[in-house]
XYZ file of C-alpha atoms in Angstrom:
146
model
C -0.026 0.000 0.021
C 2.691 2.463 0.986
C 4.805 1.572 -2.067
C 2.007 2.583 -4.418
C 1.533 5.803 -2.590
C 5.217 6.576 -2.841
C 5.224 5.758 -6.646
C 2.192 8.079 -7.037
C 3.985 10.802 -5.092
C 7.084 10.459 -7.130
C 5.030 10.686 -10.326
C 3.417 14.031 -9.128
C 6.749 15.383 -8.160
C 8.199 14.391 -11.493
C 5.331 16.224 -13.253
C 6.018 19.272 -11.048
C 9.797 19.220 -11.754
C 9.101 18.861 -15.559
C 7.277 22.205 -15.628
C 10.462 24.362 -15.704
C 8.709 27.526 -16.901
C 6.289 27.749 -14.006
C 8.588 27.006 -10.982
C 8.287 30.673 -9.716
C 4.544 30.544 -9.866
C 2.811 30.410 -6.446
C 0.576 27.607 -7.543
C 3.504 25.433 -8.464
C 5.391 26.054 -5.223
C 2.224 25.241 -3.169
C 1.700 21.996 -5.190
C 5.431 20.977 -4.715
C 5.254 21.822 -1.044
C 2.171 19.735 -0.624
C 3.607 16.790 -2.417
C 6.605 16.977 -0.044
C 4.233 17.077 2.916
C 2.216 14.189 1.842
C 5.450 12.191 1.301
C 6.520 12.930 4.795
C 3.053 11.870 6.123
C 3.202 8.570 4.196
C 6.643 7.828 5.843
C 5.351 8.646 9.258
C 2.097 6.478 8.921
C 4.448 3.701 7.673
C 6.597 4.041 10.627
C 3.597 4.075 13.093
C 2.273 0.991 11.497
C 5.473 -0.791 12.016
C 5.704 0.319 15.604
C 2.063 -0.644 16.103
C 2.715 -4.240 14.973
C 5.690 -4.432 17.267
C 3.652 -3.339 20.181
C 0.895 -5.753 19.272
C 3.476 -8.606 19.389
C 4.852 -7.299 22.650
C 1.474 -7.082 24.202
C 0.606 -10.634 23.053
C 3.709 -11.921 24.749
C 2.857 -10.169 27.998
C -0.699 -11.478 27.842
C 0.637 -15.064 27.508
C 2.987 -14.451 30.321
C 0.046 -13.089 32.492
C -2.046 -16.076 31.666
C 0.759 -18.445 32.901
C 1.075 -16.286 36.065
C -2.653 -16.320 36.684
C -2.820 -20.055 36.282
C -0.087 -20.373 38.791
C -1.463 -17.982 41.273
C -5.092 -19.311 41.019
C -4.017 -22.964 41.287
C -2.279 -22.188 44.501
C -5.167 -20.185 45.872
C -7.684 -22.947 44.990
C -5.958 -25.226 47.457
C -6.578 -22.743 50.321
C -10.290 -22.103 49.663
C -13.307 -23.606 51.362
C -16.701 -23.833 49.730
C -19.689 -22.543 51.542
C -23.167 -22.826 50.189
C -25.437 -19.893 50.714
C -28.823 -20.947 52.444
C -30.764 -18.322 50.564
C -29.830 -18.886 47.038
C -27.637 -22.148 47.009
C -24.793 -20.321 45.363
C -21.294 -21.667 46.345
C -19.082 -18.943 48.113
C -15.434 -19.432 48.394
C -13.749 -18.459 51.638
C -10.076 -18.457 52.233
C -9.063 -21.034 54.849
C -7.090 -18.452 56.819
C -10.226 -16.291 57.287
C -11.911 -19.374 59.092
C -9.460 -18.994 61.856
C -11.140 -15.835 63.084
C -13.580 -16.027 65.919
C -16.384 -14.403 63.863
C -16.649 -14.310 60.050
C -19.120 -12.390 57.824
C -19.225 -13.508 54.167
C -21.345 -11.609 51.574
C -22.971 -13.927 49.012
C -21.924 -12.478 45.624
C -25.223 -13.779 44.014
C -27.997 -12.687 46.375
C -26.003 -10.297 48.713
C -27.016 -12.141 51.821
C -24.612 -11.824 54.793
C -23.567 -15.119 56.074
C -22.497 -14.787 59.645
C -20.285 -17.546 61.117
C -19.116 -17.568 64.708
C -16.550 -19.620 66.806
C -14.654 -20.849 63.871
C -11.415 -22.821 64.617
C -9.376 -25.268 62.606
C -11.001 -28.735 62.008
C -14.360 -27.757 63.416
C -14.884 -25.049 60.787
C -16.677 -27.371 58.291
C -19.084 -28.591 61.007
C -19.796 -25.046 62.327
C -20.486 -23.855 58.721
C -22.958 -26.635 58.104
C -24.635 -25.902 61.469
C -24.819 -22.228 60.764
C -26.322 -22.881 57.412
C -28.867 -25.297 58.929
C -29.792 -22.768 61.765
C -30.340 -20.024 59.021
C -32.632 -22.142 57.012
C -34.664 -23.875 59.797
C -34.772 -20.968 62.318
C -33.055 -22.782 65.205
C -30.654 -20.613 67.221
C -26.975 -21.012 66.487
C -24.659 -21.536 69.432
C -21.420 -22.228 67.530
C -20.831 -25.766 69.214
């Protein structure tokens, strides 16, 4: 595409150079200057297109690296997550295992925005306490955390 533009510009400049009798005429000077300006614009756009292609390749490489990093990070994170089922909508909510070590925990269901409150969570009992808490929310019995 750019080669054709350059050939066309060379042709126009050749025509302008061939008119030796009118070189001092203002119209001839304006056309010659316009042809030079268009030639510079074609070169600049060609340069920008080359740089754009280089940047696209670079961004694709970064995106691939980011994908690999995300896979590594999320694979590690998945090991430390505990699934809790929301009693209101049945949506699974992932909670970091480290958060379960707190005495109380409030989790917001991302689907129905219900606040799930869990109390007296500790180590191995956390799964049992979470199930009891879910049952107490659905059946109306008070939750004592034991």
